Structure formats: structure tokens, C-alpha cells
Amino acid sequence: MAEVIYGSEIAAEIKAELKIQMDALKQENARLPRLVVILVGAHPASLSYVSGKEKACAAIGMENELVKLGEDTTQEELLTLIQKYNEDEAVDGILVQLPLPKHINEAEILYAIAPDKDVDGFHPYNIGRMMMGSPTYLPCTPKGIMEVLRRITSVDLSGKHAVVIGRSNIVGKPIAQLLLQANATVTITHSKTAQIQSITKQADILIVAVGQPRMVTQDWIKPGAIVIDVGVNRDEQNRLCGDVDFDAVKDKAAYITPVPKGIGPMTIAMLLKNTYDAYLVHRKRK
Ligand code: GUN
């Protein structure tokens, strides 16, 4: 029976530490870190994600502005808004919630965010720094996964076989890079991978980020593996579930993250951490 790793508990510790920093800044009457979240349209999952981010900021006392724009917002309007926040010295972090409506060129939008305010770590400059192993804002979900893995103290990633399912820019590609930097041997698999189970069965660490309810079952798993489930899905009964069949896999894995209360809360905690780090950089410059 696996040990269940509640990211929600680790996230609560990180948020409590950040709240102490916010309280100290308030005592000093200092400017507070400020995060701007921009949502275009009303994608249901995105609405829920941005509301989670808003609540987390409020809970620790970080300043937060949620900008909700209509589905028909143009590329130029969005670029103009980003430019305004790039120039605003009271803003430390800018996050444009993805996915964006189809008529918007996502890459151009991500390029437009000032790299020093890119608390998502999605700007090509920051992705390049991450690839080189230079200090930078790391994408929040991969950063949260690495934090979870670091806290399983018995696990040294060096020389371990880490298998990633999924190759998105948000999770799959960056987590593979971070695991590589931690000296794991990394295999990236995806929807076109042949005989995927024969690969996942070799995984000491399995990261699943595909968006398919309960796709990974017991026979995909090596006994004693660490299983990290990044999926957030609704099943046929409209219940939240991950990409991993938790009930089946928990008997075979050594460690497993649940959905909900697993990686999701870590993503938000890392966003707050990145925003605070950006604030410290901005404050030093003045
Ligand atoms: N959509 C799903 N995950 C994320 C994330 O981490 N950041 C942004 N901006 N959009 C997302």
C-alpha cells in the first residue's frame, strides 16, 4: 500500500511561510507583492483555476488583480494590456491563463510578458534559462512536482528512471528537463508512443500529465514506483479524478499523489513563491 503524498499539506506549509513574509512587509508599511492574472473568455476549468489563484493570494495577504476579458478580445488589445502591466512598477507578476481563444496567437502573447514578471516561466527567455540550468522562474507545476519529490527524503533521483507521459509546454517538457537536471534518466512518452506500457513499467518515477481520466492502471506500474498524477479531470459521474486509477495503483506504488489535494495546490503555492521572488528582484533594483 503506497504512502499518499498530499501536496495540499506541503502547499499549506509553503503558504504559511509566505504569509509570514507578507505580514512582515505590512509591519514595515512596505509595498506588497502584486500578481495580475489575465483571463480571456470563460473556459470552465480556467475559471476555476484563476479563482483558486485569487483565493490563495487573499489567504496569504498578497495583492492580486484578476482581469477578466471577453472571448472576443483581440490580439492587439491583449498586447496593449500586457504592455501596461509590464510598465507598472507596482506589478511583480503577470500571468495570462491558458488556453487562449483560437484567434489569439499564444506564442506572441507569452513573448510579450516582461521576462522579469513572467511568474509562469513560459517566456522563451526563461525557458532557455531553465534549459541551461540557470536561475529563473520555473513553470509552476513542474516546480511543484520537484518540491514534492524533494520532500520524499528517502528518494535520490540520481540514476533513477523517470518516465513522463505527456509533452505539453506547461508540464511534460519542463518536468522532463528538471528531472534530467536532477540526474534522473528521463523518457518522454506521449499519445503516439508505441507500447507505452512496456516503458512506463520500467519507471522508478512516473509523471502523468495527459488529461485522460484514470488512464494509467495497475499494469502500467513497476512495483514500488513513485507515481505523480498531474491530471485534473471529471469522470462520468462528474467527480474530480486524475489521469491515474488511484484505487488500483495505490496497492502497487510506493508513493502516489491523489487528485484532488495532490499536485494542483502545489502549482498555486509555486506561483505565489515565484511572485514573491519577482518582488524581491524588483525591490532590489530600486
Ligand atoms: N493553464 C493550465 N495550467 C496553467 C498554468 O500553470 N499557467 C497558465 N498561465 N495557464 C495554465
mmCIF file of C-alpha atoms and ligand atoms in Angstrom:
data_model
loop_
_atom_site.group_PDB
_atom_site.id
_atom_site.type_symbol
_atom_site.label_atom_id
_atom_site.label_comp_id
_atom_site.label_asym_id
_atom_site.label_seq_id
_atom_site.Cartn_x
_atom_site.Cartn_y
_atom_site.Cartn_z
ATOM 1 C CA MET A 1 0.000 0.000 0.000
ATOM 2 C CA ALA A 2 1.524 3.303 -1.142
ATOM 3 C CA GLU A 3 2.115 6.315 1.010
ATOM 4 C CA VAL A 4 -0.230 9.026 -0.235
ATOM 5 C CA ILE A 5 1.567 12.353 -0.647
ATOM 6 C CA TYR A 6 -0.780 15.241 -0.035
ATOM 7 C CA GLY A 7 0.540 18.200 -1.989
ATOM 8 C CA SER A 8 -2.164 20.201 -0.237
ATOM 9 C CA GLU A 9 -0.281 19.811 3.079
ATOM 10 C CA ILE A 10 3.086 20.796 1.615
ATOM 11 C CA ALA A 11 1.420 23.740 -0.153
ATOM 12 C CA ALA A 12 -0.145 24.854 3.135
ATOM 13 C CA GLU A 13 3.318 24.926 4.770
ATOM 14 C CA ILE A 14 4.761 26.975 1.898
ATOM 15 C CA LYS A 15 1.827 29.398 2.001
ATOM 16 C CA ALA A 16 2.181 29.779 5.776
ATOM 17 C CA GLU A 17 5.866 30.704 5.280
ATOM 18 C CA LEU A 18 4.911 33.237 2.609
ATOM 19 C CA LYS A 19 2.192 34.707 4.820
ATOM 20 C CA ILE A 20 4.836 35.418 7.477
ATOM 21 C CA GLN A 21 6.788 37.358 4.811
ATOM 22 C CA MET A 22 3.638 39.290 3.802
ATOM 23 C CA ASP A 23 2.867 40.131 7.442
ATOM 24 C CA ALA A 24 6.432 41.388 7.922
ATOM 25 C CA LEU A 25 6.137 43.628 4.845
ATOM 26 C CA LYS A 26 2.860 45.036 6.185
ATOM 27 C CA GLN A 27 4.564 45.789 9.517
ATOM 28 C CA GLU A 28 7.193 47.765 7.616
ATOM 29 C CA ASN A 29 4.491 49.555 5.597
ATOM 30 C CA ALA A 30 6.348 48.327 2.528
ATOM 31 C CA ARG A 31 4.794 47.858 -0.894
ATOM 32 C CA LEU A 32 3.328 44.337 -1.182
ATOM 33 C CA PRO A 33 3.969 41.844 -3.990
ATOM 34 C CA ARG A 34 1.302 42.128 -6.679
ATOM 35 C CA LEU A 35 0.148 39.464 -9.134
ATOM 36 C CA VAL A 36 -2.014 40.229 -12.166
ATOM 37 C CA VAL A 37 -3.955 37.306 -13.624
ATOM 38 C CA ILE A 38 -5.497 37.796 -17.059
ATOM 39 C CA LEU A 39 -8.300 35.504 -18.204
ATOM 40 C CA VAL A 40 -9.666 35.739 -21.742
ATOM 41 C CA GLY A 41 -13.070 34.118 -22.214
ATOM 42 C CA ALA A 42 -14.841 31.758 -19.847
ATOM 43 C CA HIS A 43 -13.201 28.327 -20.237
ATOM 44 C CA PRO A 44 -14.772 26.452 -17.257
ATOM 45 C CA ALA A 45 -11.542 24.859 -15.957
ATOM 46 C CA SER A 46 -9.696 28.174 -16.346
ATOM 47 C CA LEU A 47 -12.391 30.000 -14.351
ATOM 48 C CA SER A 48 -11.868 27.534 -11.534
ATOM 49 C CA TYR A 49 -8.046 27.791 -11.739
ATOM 50 C CA VAL A 50 -7.985 31.594 -11.649
ATOM 51 C CA SER A 51 -10.404 31.674 -8.756
ATOM 52 C CA GLY A 52 -8.066 29.288 -6.870
ATOM 53 C CA LYS A 53 -5.167 31.650 -7.539
ATOM 54 C CA GLU A 54 -7.195 34.655 -6.355
ATOM 55 C CA LYS A 55 -8.191 32.909 -3.106
ATOM 56 C CA ALA A 56 -4.615 31.798 -2.418
ATOM 57 C CA CYS A 57 -3.322 35.375 -2.813
ATOM 58 C CA ALA A 58 -6.017 36.657 -0.477
ATOM 59 C CA ALA A 59 -5.246 33.951 2.099
ATOM 60 C CA ILE A 60 -1.589 34.972 2.436
ATOM 61 C CA GLY A 61 -2.193 38.710 2.011
ATOM 62 C CA MET A 62 -0.556 39.104 -1.393
ATOM 63 C CA GLU A 63 -2.041 41.719 -3.718
ATOM 64 C CA ASN A 64 -3.920 40.295 -6.654
ATOM 65 C CA GLU A 65 -5.794 41.665 -9.635
ATOM 66 C CA LEU A 66 -7.953 39.431 -11.777
ATOM 67 C CA VAL A 67 -8.635 40.876 -15.226
ATOM 68 C CA LYS A 68 -11.484 39.091 -16.980
ATOM 69 C CA LEU A 69 -11.705 39.849 -20.693
ATOM 70 C CA GLY A 70 -14.369 38.842 -23.211
ATOM 71 C CA GLU A 71 -13.878 35.888 -25.563
ATOM 72 C CA ASP A 72 -13.738 38.381 -28.488
ATOM 73 C CA THR A 73 -10.741 40.318 -27.103
ATOM 74 C CA THR A 74 -8.276 41.000 -29.932
ATOM 75 C CA GLN A 75 -4.570 40.191 -30.029
ATOM 76 C CA GLU A 76 -3.795 43.946 -30.033
ATOM 77 C CA GLU A 77 -5.996 44.650 -27.018
ATOM 78 C CA LEU A 78 -4.322 41.888 -25.052
ATOM 79 C CA LEU A 79 -0.826 43.031 -26.074
ATOM 80 C CA THR A 80 -1.653 46.621 -25.058
ATOM 81 C CA LEU A 81 -2.853 45.446 -21.653
ATOM 82 C CA ILE A 82 0.270 43.329 -21.079
ATOM 83 C CA GLN A 83 2.430 46.313 -22.028
ATOM 84 C CA LYS A 84 0.604 48.434 -19.433
ATOM 85 C CA TYR A 85 1.347 45.898 -16.692
ATOM 86 C CA ASN A 86 4.932 45.433 -17.906
ATOM 87 C CA GLU A 87 5.465 49.165 -17.287
ATOM 88 C CA ASP A 88 3.605 49.296 -13.964
ATOM 89 C CA GLU A 89 6.204 49.283 -11.178
ATOM 90 C CA ALA A 90 3.620 48.121 -8.637
ATOM 91 C CA VAL A 91 3.140 44.842 -10.558
ATOM 92 C CA ASP A 92 5.565 41.980 -9.919
ATOM 93 C CA GLY A 93 3.946 39.071 -11.725
ATOM 94 C CA ILE A 94 1.793 38.770 -14.853
ATOM 95 C CA LEU A 95 0.011 35.527 -15.704
ATOM 96 C CA VAL A 96 -2.105 35.009 -18.800
ATOM 97 C CA GLN A 97 -4.272 31.953 -18.197
ATOM 98 C CA LEU A 98 -4.019 29.294 -20.907
ATOM 99 C CA PRO A 99 -5.572 28.086 -23.132
ATOM 100 C CA LEU A 100 -6.357 31.295 -25.015
ATOM 101 C CA PRO A 101 -9.177 31.532 -27.596
ATOM 102 C CA LYS A 102 -8.163 30.165 -31.006
ATOM 103 C CA HIS A 103 -7.955 33.570 -32.728
ATOM 104 C CA ILE A 104 -5.161 34.652 -30.373
ATOM 105 C CA ASN A 105 -1.535 33.823 -31.111
ATOM 106 C CA GLU A 106 -0.451 32.318 -27.809
ATOM 107 C CA ALA A 107 3.285 32.348 -28.524
ATOM 108 C CA GLU A 108 3.212 36.077 -29.312
ATOM 109 C CA ILE A 109 1.368 36.774 -26.055
ATOM 110 C CA LEU A 110 3.861 34.774 -23.991
ATOM 111 C CA TYR A 111 6.728 36.627 -25.701
ATOM 112 C CA ALA A 112 5.145 39.972 -24.763
ATOM 113 C CA ILE A 113 5.254 39.434 -20.984
ATOM 114 C CA ALA A 114 8.373 41.023 -19.482
ATOM 115 C CA PRO A 115 10.681 38.089 -18.562
ATOM 116 C CA ASP A 116 11.219 39.522 -15.058
ATOM 117 C CA LYS A 117 7.431 39.440 -14.474
ATOM 118 C CA ASP A 118 6.896 36.038 -16.096
ATOM 119 C CA VAL A 119 5.969 34.149 -12.912
ATOM 120 C CA ASP A 120 4.632 31.252 -15.029
ATOM 121 C CA GLY A 121 8.101 30.702 -16.507
ATOM 122 C CA PHE A 122 6.614 30.457 -20.015
ATOM 123 C CA HIS A 123 8.630 33.199 -21.770
ATOM 124 C CA PRO A 124 11.213 31.751 -24.203
ATOM 125 C CA TYR A 125 13.960 33.650 -22.340
ATOM 126 C CA ASN A 126 13.046 31.898 -19.087
ATOM 127 C CA ILE A 127 12.557 28.546 -20.819
ATOM 128 C CA GLY A 128 16.054 28.967 -22.285
ATOM 129 C CA ARG A 129 17.489 29.747 -18.854
ATOM 130 C CA MET A 130 15.736 26.689 -17.429
ATOM 131 C CA MET A 131 17.228 24.514 -20.204
ATOM 132 C CA MET A 132 20.693 25.846 -19.332
ATOM 133 C CA GLY A 133 20.159 25.231 -15.631
ATOM 134 C CA SER A 134 20.463 28.972 -14.856
ATOM 135 C CA PRO A 135 18.377 30.511 -12.049
ATOM 136 C CA THR A 136 14.998 31.610 -13.381
ATOM 137 C CA TYR A 137 11.251 31.438 -12.758
ATOM 138 C CA LEU A 138 10.379 27.783 -13.238
ATOM 139 C CA PRO A 139 6.938 26.783 -14.563
ATOM 140 C CA CYS A 140 4.742 26.286 -11.502
ATOM 141 C CA THR A 141 3.510 22.719 -11.934
ATOM 142 C CA PRO A 142 6.932 21.191 -12.694
ATOM 143 C CA LYS A 143 8.451 23.261 -9.881
ATOM 144 C CA GLY A 144 5.740 21.935 -7.535
ATOM 145 C CA ILE A 145 6.406 18.338 -8.601
ATOM 146 C CA MET A 146 10.142 18.731 -7.915
ATOM 147 C CA GLU A 147 9.332 20.158 -4.479
ATOM 148 C CA VAL A 148 7.129 17.133 -3.724
ATOM 149 C CA LEU A 149 9.892 14.751 -4.871
ATOM 150 C CA ARG A 150 12.468 16.612 -2.752
ATOM 151 C CA ARG A 151 10.306 16.069 0.310
ATOM 152 C CA ILE A 152 10.260 12.295 -0.129
ATOM 153 C CA THR A 153 13.541 12.235 1.724
ATOM 154 C CA SER A 154 14.326 8.590 1.073
ATOM 155 C CA VAL A 155 14.447 9.200 -2.662
ATOM 156 C CA ASP A 156 17.561 10.221 -4.538
ATOM 157 C CA LEU A 157 16.607 10.886 -8.161
ATOM 158 C CA SER A 158 20.164 10.370 -9.387
ATOM 159 C CA GLY A 159 20.338 7.399 -11.763
ATOM 160 C CA LYS A 160 16.627 6.642 -11.426
ATOM 161 C CA HIS A 161 14.470 6.064 -14.489
ATOM 162 C CA ALA A 162 11.847 8.796 -14.677
ATOM 163 C CA VAL A 163 9.113 8.371 -17.280
ATOM 164 C CA VAL A 164 6.925 11.316 -18.241
ATOM 165 C CA ILE A 165 3.603 10.755 -20.013
ATOM 166 C CA GLY A 166 2.669 13.932 -21.887
ATOM 167 C CA ARG A 167 4.746 16.510 -23.776
ATOM 168 C CA SER A 168 2.999 19.823 -23.143
ATOM 169 C CA ASN A 169 4.943 23.073 -22.778
ATOM 170 C CA ILE A 170 3.291 23.572 -19.372
ATOM 171 C CA VAL A 171 4.158 20.211 -17.751
ATOM 172 C CA GLY A 172 5.657 17.383 -19.831
ATOM 173 C CA LYS A 173 8.601 19.131 -21.485
ATOM 174 C CA PRO A 174 9.717 21.224 -18.491
ATOM 175 C CA ILE A 175 9.368 18.432 -15.892
ATOM 176 C CA ALA A 176 11.480 16.163 -18.114
ATOM 177 C CA GLN A 177 14.172 18.862 -18.138
ATOM 178 C CA LEU A 178 14.096 19.352 -14.360
ATOM 179 C CA LEU A 179 14.308 15.598 -13.740
ATOM 180 C CA LEU A 180 17.257 15.429 -16.120
ATOM 181 C CA GLN A 181 18.982 18.198 -14.171
ATOM 182 C CA ALA A 182 18.429 16.117 -11.031
ATOM 183 C CA ASN A 183 20.425 13.326 -12.758
ATOM 184 C CA ALA A 184 17.467 11.069 -13.500
ATOM 185 C CA THR A 185 17.430 9.118 -16.755
ATOM 186 C CA VAL A 186 14.360 10.517 -18.483
ATOM 187 C CA THR A 187 11.999 9.059 -21.078
ATOM 188 C CA ILE A 188 9.200 11.194 -22.508
ATOM 189 C CA THR A 189 6.185 9.296 -23.816
ATOM 190 C CA HIS A 190 3.045 10.646 -25.482
ATOM 191 C CA SER A 191 -0.072 9.732 -27.436
ATOM 192 C CA LYS A 192 1.953 8.373 -30.387
ATOM 193 C CA THR A 193 4.352 6.267 -28.306
ATOM 194 C CA ALA A 194 4.277 2.588 -29.272
ATOM 195 C CA GLN A 195 3.839 0.034 -26.481
ATOM 196 C CA ILE A 196 3.715 2.734 -23.873
ATOM 197 C CA GLN A 197 3.056 0.326 -21.002
ATOM 198 C CA SER A 198 6.310 -1.521 -21.631
ATOM 199 C CA ILE A 199 8.056 1.816 -20.982
ATOM 200 C CA THR A 200 6.003 3.026 -18.025
ATOM 201 C CA LYS A 201 6.528 -0.358 -16.342
ATOM 202 C CA GLN A 202 10.231 0.466 -16.150
ATOM 203 C CA ALA A 203 9.644 3.757 -14.368
ATOM 204 C CA ASP A 204 11.020 4.331 -10.872
ATOM 205 C CA ILE A 205 9.252 7.687 -11.087
ATOM 206 C CA LEU A 206 6.181 8.097 -13.271
ATOM 207 C CA ILE A 207 4.807 11.563 -14.026
ATOM 208 C CA VAL A 208 1.409 11.524 -15.708
ATOM 209 C CA ALA A 209 0.137 14.680 -17.417
ATOM 210 C CA VAL A 210 -2.216 13.737 -20.223
ATOM 211 C CA GLY A 211 -5.765 14.747 -19.269
ATOM 212 C CA GLN A 212 -7.375 11.291 -19.614
ATOM 213 C CA PRO A 213 -9.474 10.170 -16.640
ATOM 214 C CA ARG A 214 -7.887 7.141 -14.876
ATOM 215 C CA MET A 215 -5.882 6.152 -17.969
ATOM 216 C CA VAL A 216 -2.966 4.671 -16.008
ATOM 217 C CA THR A 217 -3.943 1.405 -14.379
ATOM 218 C CA GLN A 218 -2.106 -1.120 -12.232
ATOM 219 C CA ASP A 219 -0.453 -2.931 -15.139
ATOM 220 C CA TRP A 220 1.330 0.277 -16.241
ATOM 221 C CA ILE A 221 3.260 0.454 -12.962
ATOM 222 C CA LYS A 222 6.508 -1.023 -11.662
ATOM 223 C CA PRO A 223 6.076 -2.251 -8.070
ATOM 224 C CA GLY A 224 7.428 0.356 -5.656
ATOM 225 C CA ALA A 225 7.283 3.261 -8.140
ATOM 226 C CA ILE A 226 6.645 6.900 -7.254
ATOM 227 C CA VAL A 227 3.527 7.995 -9.153
ATOM 228 C CA ILE A 228 2.811 11.690 -9.639
ATOM 229 C CA ASP A 229 -0.626 12.430 -11.100
ATOM 230 C CA VAL A 230 -0.975 15.851 -12.715
ATOM 231 C CA GLY A 231 -4.358 15.214 -14.358
ATOM 232 C CA VAL A 232 -7.472 17.106 -13.330
ATOM 233 C CA ASN A 233 -10.486 15.507 -14.991
ATOM 234 C CA ARG A 234 -14.167 14.873 -14.442
ATOM 235 C CA ASP A 235 -15.357 11.269 -14.655
ATOM 236 C CA GLU A 236 -18.753 10.035 -15.935
ATOM 237 C CA GLN A 237 -20.286 10.897 -12.536
ATOM 238 C CA ASN A 238 -18.777 14.408 -12.752
ATOM 239 C CA ARG A 239 -16.368 13.653 -9.894
ATOM 240 C CA LEU A 240 -12.851 15.104 -9.942
ATOM 241 C CA CYS A 241 -10.252 12.489 -10.812
ATOM 242 C CA GLY A 242 -6.699 12.235 -12.056
ATOM 243 C CA ASP A 243 -5.037 10.525 -15.011
ATOM 244 C CA VAL A 244 -4.163 7.610 -12.729
ATOM 245 C CA ASP A 245 -6.611 4.993 -11.458
ATOM 246 C CA PHE A 246 -5.745 5.825 -7.860
ATOM 247 C CA ASP A 247 -7.553 2.920 -6.170
ATOM 248 C CA ALA A 248 -5.891 0.326 -8.381
ATOM 249 C CA VAL A 249 -2.406 1.841 -8.448
ATOM 250 C CA LYS A 250 -2.093 2.681 -4.746
ATOM 251 C CA ASP A 251 -1.593 -1.002 -3.918
ATOM 252 C CA LYS A 252 1.400 -1.295 -6.225
ATOM 253 C CA ALA A 253 3.212 2.057 -5.948
ATOM 254 C CA ALA A 254 5.429 3.147 -3.039
ATOM 255 C CA TYR A 255 4.231 6.768 -3.211
ATOM 256 C CA ILE A 256 1.307 8.326 -5.036
ATOM 257 C CA THR A 257 -0.227 11.802 -5.249
ATOM 258 C CA PRO A 258 -4.044 11.981 -5.126
ATOM 259 C CA VAL A 259 -6.451 14.120 -7.164
ATOM 260 C CA PRO A 260 -7.664 16.439 -5.715
ATOM 261 C CA LYS A 261 -5.252 17.559 -2.951
ATOM 262 C CA GLY A 262 -2.151 16.452 -4.842
ATOM 263 C CA ILE A 263 -0.171 18.483 -7.364
ATOM 264 C CA GLY A 264 -2.868 21.148 -8.004
ATOM 265 C CA PRO A 265 -2.314 23.007 -4.710
ATOM 266 C CA MET A 266 1.462 22.836 -5.271
ATOM 267 C CA THR A 267 1.086 24.680 -8.595
ATOM 268 C CA ILE A 268 -0.619 27.575 -6.830
ATOM 269 C CA ALA A 269 1.911 27.638 -3.982
ATOM 270 C CA MET A 270 4.754 27.830 -6.533
ATOM 271 C CA LEU A 271 3.015 30.692 -8.332
ATOM 272 C CA LEU A 272 2.902 32.647 -5.068
ATOM 273 C CA LYS A 273 6.560 31.786 -4.451
ATOM 274 C CA ASN A 274 7.579 32.940 -7.944
ATOM 275 C CA THR A 275 5.649 36.188 -7.451
ATOM 276 C CA TYR A 276 7.375 36.827 -4.132
ATOM 277 C CA ASP A 277 10.765 36.079 -5.730
ATOM 278 C CA ALA A 278 9.949 38.530 -8.543
ATOM 279 C CA TYR A 279 9.034 41.139 -5.929
ATOM 280 C CA LEU A 280 12.397 40.693 -4.194
ATOM 281 C CA VAL A 281 14.205 41.209 -7.507
ATOM 282 C CA HIS A 282 12.137 44.303 -8.302
ATOM 283 C CA ARG A 283 12.636 45.759 -4.849
ATOM 284 C CA LYS A 284 16.401 45.308 -5.019
ATOM 285 C CA ARG A 285 16.528 47.220 -8.299
ATOM 286 C CA LYS A 286 15.029 50.361 -6.822
HETATM 287 N N1 GUN B 1 -3.361 26.546 -17.756
HETATM 288 C C1 GUN B 1 -3.158 25.356 -17.144
HETATM 289 N N2 GUN B 1 -2.100 25.442 -16.302
HETATM 290 C C2 GUN B 1 -1.622 26.695 -16.390
HETATM 291 C C3 GUN B 1 -0.547 27.385 -15.751
HETATM 292 O O1 GUN B 1 0.215 26.845 -14.946
HETATM 293 N N3 GUN B 1 -0.397 28.688 -16.124
HETATM 294 C C4 GUN B 1 -1.203 29.295 -17.028
HETATM 295 N N4 GUN B 1 -0.957 30.576 -17.321
HETATM 296 N N5 GUN B 1 -2.207 28.679 -17.637
HETATM 297 C C5 GUN B 1 -2.413 27.390 -17.314
#
